[in-house]
Short mmCIF file of C-alpha atoms in Angstrom, two decimals:
data_model
loop_
_atom_site.label_atom_id
_atom_site.label_comp_id
_atom_site.label_asym_id
_atom_site.label_seq_id
_atom_site.Cartn_x
_atom_site.Cartn_y
_atom_site.Cartn_z
CA SER P 3 -9.41 18.86 -37.11
CA GLN P 4 -11.82 21.49 -37.88
CA GLN P 5 -13.54 22.88 -35.22
CA GLY P 6 -16.05 26.06 -34.48
CA GLU P 7 -14.99 27.91 -31.65
CA GLU P 8 -16.95 30.22 -29.85
CA ASP P 9 -16.05 33.16 -28.43
CA PRO P 10 -17.11 34.57 -25.17
CA GLN P 11 -17.79 31.42 -23.27
CA ALA P 12 -19.52 32.88 -20.08
CA LEU P 13 -21.96 36.31 -21.43
CA SER P 14 -24.39 37.76 -18.18
CA ILE P 15 -26.47 41.12 -19.76
CA GLN P 16 -29.55 42.61 -18.63
CA GLU P 17 -32.44 41.46 -20.16
CA GLY P 18 -33.87 44.11 -22.55
CA GLU P 19 -30.42 44.49 -24.08
CA ASN P 20 -28.55 42.18 -27.29
CA ALA P 21 -26.33 39.95 -27.22
CA THR P 22 -23.31 39.17 -29.41
CA MET P 23 -21.47 35.92 -30.02
CA ASN P 24 -18.72 34.42 -32.12
CA CYS P 25 -17.70 32.14 -33.74
CA SER P 26 -14.66 31.09 -35.33
CA TYR P 27 -13.76 27.91 -37.74
CA LYS P 28 -10.55 27.06 -39.66
CA THR P 29 -11.57 25.54 -42.45
CA SER P 30 -13.43 26.04 -45.44
CA ILE P 31 -17.22 25.12 -44.49
CA ASN P 32 -20.36 24.12 -47.25
CA ASN P 33 -23.10 25.74 -44.38
CA LEU P 34 -22.26 26.53 -40.64
CA GLN P 35 -25.10 26.36 -37.67
CA TRP P 36 -26.20 27.51 -34.51
CA TYR P 37 -27.82 26.04 -31.72
CA ARG P 38 -29.54 26.11 -28.14
CA GLN P 39 -29.15 24.04 -25.17
CA ASN P 40 -31.36 24.97 -21.78
CA SER P 41 -30.16 23.18 -18.73
CA GLY P 42 -29.75 20.05 -18.37
CA ARG P 43 -31.89 19.51 -22.37
CA GLY P 44 -31.53 18.68 -25.38
CA LEU P 45 -30.21 21.37 -28.22
CA VAL P 46 -32.42 23.09 -30.54
CA HIS P 47 -31.42 24.19 -33.70
CA LEU P 48 -31.97 28.28 -34.61
CA ILE P 49 -30.79 28.72 -38.31
CA LEU P 50 -28.38 27.64 -40.57
CA ILE P 51 -26.70 29.43 -42.74
CA ARG P 52 -24.70 28.08 -46.73
CA SER P 53 -21.35 29.64 -47.20
CA ASN P 54 -23.27 31.67 -50.18
CA GLU P 55 -25.35 33.64 -47.89
CA ARG P 56 -23.84 36.75 -45.66
CA GLU P 57 -26.92 36.94 -43.19
CA LYS P 58 -30.21 35.55 -41.86
CA HIS P 59 -32.83 36.80 -40.01
CA SER P 60 -34.99 34.94 -37.91
CA GLY P 61 -36.69 36.71 -35.16
CA ARG P 62 -34.67 38.02 -32.81
CA LEU P 63 -31.79 36.39 -34.24
CA ARG P 64 -29.65 37.39 -36.76
CA VAL P 65 -26.93 35.45 -37.96
CA THR P 66 -23.65 36.72 -39.70
CA LEU P 67 -20.95 34.82 -42.10
CA ASP P 68 -17.67 36.04 -43.63
CA THR P 69 -15.58 33.08 -45.05
CA SER P 70 -13.43 35.72 -45.26
CA LYS P 71 -12.45 35.65 -41.62
CA LYS P 72 -13.67 32.64 -41.12
CA SER P 73 -15.98 33.74 -38.00
CA SER P 74 -19.60 34.07 -37.66
CA SER P 75 -21.82 35.90 -34.97
CA LEU P 76 -25.53 35.06 -33.37
CA LEU P 77 -26.89 38.52 -32.80
CA ILE P 78 -30.41 38.52 -30.64
CA THR P 79 -31.88 41.57 -29.91
CA ALA P 80 -34.08 42.35 -27.45
CA SER P 81 -33.26 40.10 -24.81
CA ARG P 82 -35.60 37.92 -22.28
CA ALA P 83 -34.99 36.31 -19.13
CA ALA P 84 -36.29 32.04 -21.39
CA ASP P 85 -33.00 33.31 -23.79
CA THR P 86 -30.96 32.25 -20.80
CA ALA P 87 -29.13 28.71 -22.93
CA SER P 88 -25.91 27.84 -23.19
CA TYR P 89 -25.38 28.90 -27.56
CA PHE P 90 -23.86 25.79 -29.17
CA CYS P 91 -22.53 26.50 -33.68
CA ALA P 92 -21.68 23.71 -35.79
CA THR P 93 -19.17 23.29 -38.69
CA ASP P 94 -18.72 21.21 -41.35
CA GLY P 95 -16.54 20.91 -43.74
CA GLY P 96 -15.90 18.23 -47.39
CA ASP P 97 -16.18 15.60 -44.90
CA ASP P 98 -19.66 16.52 -44.11
CA LYS P 99 -18.54 15.68 -40.97
CA ILE P 100 -20.22 18.54 -38.42
CA ILE P 101 -19.04 19.91 -35.82
CA PHE P 102 -19.76 21.63 -33.29
CA GLY P 103 -18.09 24.55 -30.66
CA LYS P 104 -17.77 24.01 -26.90
CA GLY P 105 -20.30 26.79 -26.33
CA THR P 106 -21.74 30.46 -25.31
CA ARG P 107 -23.42 30.09 -21.97
CA LEU P 108 -25.04 33.17 -22.35
CA HIS P 109 -27.33 34.97 -18.52
CA ILE P 110 -30.33 37.38 -19.20
CA LEU P 111 -29.99 39.63 -15.51
CA PRO P 112 -33.45 40.66 -14.63
CA ASP N 13 -42.72 18.82 -35.61
CA VAL N 14 -39.80 16.72 -35.93
CA LYS N 15 -39.98 14.84 -32.20
CA VAL N 16 -36.57 12.81 -30.73
CA THR N 17 -37.44 11.24 -27.55
CA GLN N 18 -35.49 9.07 -25.08
CA SER N 19 -36.06 6.48 -23.00
CA SER N 20 -35.03 8.07 -19.34
CA ARG N 21 -34.42 11.77 -18.45
CA TYR N 22 -31.64 10.25 -15.31
CA LEU N 23 -30.30 7.20 -15.16
CA VAL N 24 -28.03 4.94 -12.04
CA LYS N 25 -26.14 2.31 -13.09
CA ARG N 26 -23.05 -0.23 -11.32
CA THR N 27 -19.83 -0.17 -12.86
CA GLY N 28 -19.52 -3.91 -14.73
CA GLU N 29 -23.79 -3.54 -15.41
CA LYS N 30 -25.31 -3.39 -18.80
CA VAL N 31 -27.25 -0.47 -20.08
CA PHE N 32 -29.17 0.48 -23.36
CA LEU N 33 -30.00 3.90 -23.80
CA GLU N 34 -33.26 4.48 -26.39
CA CYS N 35 -34.45 6.95 -28.88
CA VAL N 36 -37.29 6.68 -30.73
CA GLN N 37 -38.08 9.21 -33.65
CA ASP N 38 -41.62 10.42 -35.27
CA MET N 39 -40.11 12.29 -38.40
CA ASP N 40 -39.31 9.19 -41.01
CA HIS N 41 -35.76 10.80 -41.03
CA GLU N 42 -32.92 7.91 -42.50
CA ASN N 43 -29.94 9.06 -40.56
CA MET N 44 -30.42 8.76 -35.72
CA PHE N 45 -26.51 10.14 -34.17
CA TRP N 46 -25.11 9.42 -30.22
CA TYR N 47 -23.36 11.95 -29.29
CA ARG N 48 -22.13 12.92 -24.75
CA GLN N 49 -21.42 15.89 -24.03
CA ASP N 50 -19.10 16.55 -20.57
CA PRO N 51 -18.13 20.38 -19.62
CA GLY N 52 -15.89 21.48 -21.50
CA LEU N 53 -14.75 18.91 -24.27
CA GLY N 54 -18.44 19.72 -25.92
CA LEU N 55 -20.50 17.24 -28.05
CA ARG N 56 -18.84 14.13 -29.35
CA LEU N 57 -19.95 11.31 -31.58
CA ILE N 58 -19.71 8.11 -30.70
CA TYR N 59 -21.60 6.61 -33.54
CA PHE N 60 -23.62 7.18 -36.60
CA SER N 61 -26.74 5.23 -38.33
CA TYR N 62 -27.59 6.56 -41.67
CA ASP N 63 -30.32 3.67 -42.24
CA VAL N 64 -31.36 0.29 -40.66
CA LYS N 65 -28.88 -2.25 -39.92
CA MET N 66 -25.86 0.04 -40.22
CA LYS N 67 -23.53 2.20 -38.83
CA GLU N 68 -20.92 4.41 -38.67
CA LYS N 69 -18.66 4.65 -36.11
CA GLY N 70 -18.01 8.31 -34.64
CA ASP N 71 -14.94 9.79 -32.33
CA ILE N 72 -15.01 7.94 -29.69
CA PRO N 73 -16.82 5.05 -29.76
CA GLU N 74 -14.48 2.35 -26.93
CA GLY N 75 -16.93 0.91 -24.85
CA TYR N 76 -20.03 1.44 -26.73
CA SER N 77 -22.26 -0.99 -29.32
CA VAL N 78 -25.17 0.41 -31.01
CA SER N 79 -28.25 -1.04 -32.63
CA ARG N 80 -30.91 0.08 -35.89
CA GLU N 81 -33.43 -2.94 -36.32
CA LYS N 82 -36.13 0.04 -37.13
CA LYS N 83 -36.07 3.30 -38.65
CA GLU N 84 -37.09 5.19 -36.14
CA ARG N 85 -35.06 3.29 -33.17
CA PHE N 86 -31.36 3.98 -32.17
CA SER N 87 -30.10 2.00 -29.18
CA LEU N 88 -27.02 2.73 -27.58
CA ILE N 89 -25.34 0.52 -25.47
CA LEU N 90 -22.69 0.55 -22.84
CA GLU N 91 -21.77 -3.80 -22.65
CA SER N 92 -20.04 -3.06 -19.56
CA ALA N 93 -20.92 0.10 -17.84
CA SER N 94 -17.66 1.99 -16.15
CA THR N 95 -17.86 5.06 -14.20
CA ASN N 96 -15.79 7.18 -17.35
CA GLN N 97 -19.18 7.18 -18.96
CA THR N 98 -21.07 8.62 -16.64
CA SER N 99 -21.89 11.32 -18.42
CA MET N 100 -25.35 13.74 -20.26
CA TYR N 101 -25.77 11.94 -23.80
CA LEU N 102 -27.62 12.89 -26.37
CA CYS N 103 -29.51 10.93 -29.33
CA ALA N 104 -30.09 13.19 -32.60
CA SER N 105 -31.93 12.35 -36.52
CA SER N 106 -31.58 14.43 -39.33
CA PRO N 107 -33.62 13.85 -42.38
CA ILE N 108 -31.27 12.81 -45.63
CA SER N 109 -28.92 8.89 -45.63
CA GLY N 110 -25.44 9.76 -44.92
CA ARG N 111 -25.51 13.25 -44.85
CA ARG N 112 -24.78 13.92 -41.39
CA ALA N 113 -24.34 18.02 -42.04
CA ASP N 114 -27.51 19.29 -41.90
CA THR N 115 -29.84 20.45 -39.37
CA GLN N 116 -29.90 17.63 -36.91
CA TYR N 117 -32.89 17.93 -33.84
CA PHE N 118 -32.19 16.62 -30.94
CA GLY N 119 -33.37 14.80 -28.13
CA PRO N 120 -34.08 16.17 -23.98
CA GLY N 121 -31.25 13.50 -23.70
CA THR N 122 -30.09 10.95 -21.04
CA ARG N 123 -27.68 11.95 -17.42
CA LEU N 124 -26.34 8.83 -16.87
CA THR N 125 -24.53 8.32 -13.53
CA VAL N 126 -22.21 4.88 -13.24
CA LEU N 127 -21.19 4.32 -9.22
#
């Protein structure tokens, strides 16, 4: 079944640096979403990007989508300690099922 | 803001017990979901409900049942808890009936341990 797979699995960067994580998927999608999960908590929706969009911004977050490569990236600029979390991409397909990837664990070092 | 609440943050039960996990959303959403999250396996859908008294099986429904008697409340039931049901359980909701791939709003999760 199609599934978004995040890369890398884990990422550690210094506070203030930019963090980039990627998501690849297998079949055509209608939209792709990114979620954040702080340790031991529920997921929080960050951004939804539709298949006819190439880029979307929300505050310090920038998401790109390349449907020809079946990939998306999430960029967090000027990272903060509070950005430490796991980040998941979620993809859908023609059957309207949403499938979550296994996530990228981001750790912001002081 | 959408608020999804779950009845317990942590729960410890014994093998064979009947377990109820409750979820309530306050935004009049049509859809509600139950997932479990395990290390290395990600989020897996257990059950989905698109209306009161309506439900669909997800990817891993075995050992679980659900109840949705009111629009705002979706319960997950473990009829006879087993140790392999130790997990983090996440409830979510989304606004439009039947459309599962829209933005979902999650509760804080219930970490269930079955001894």
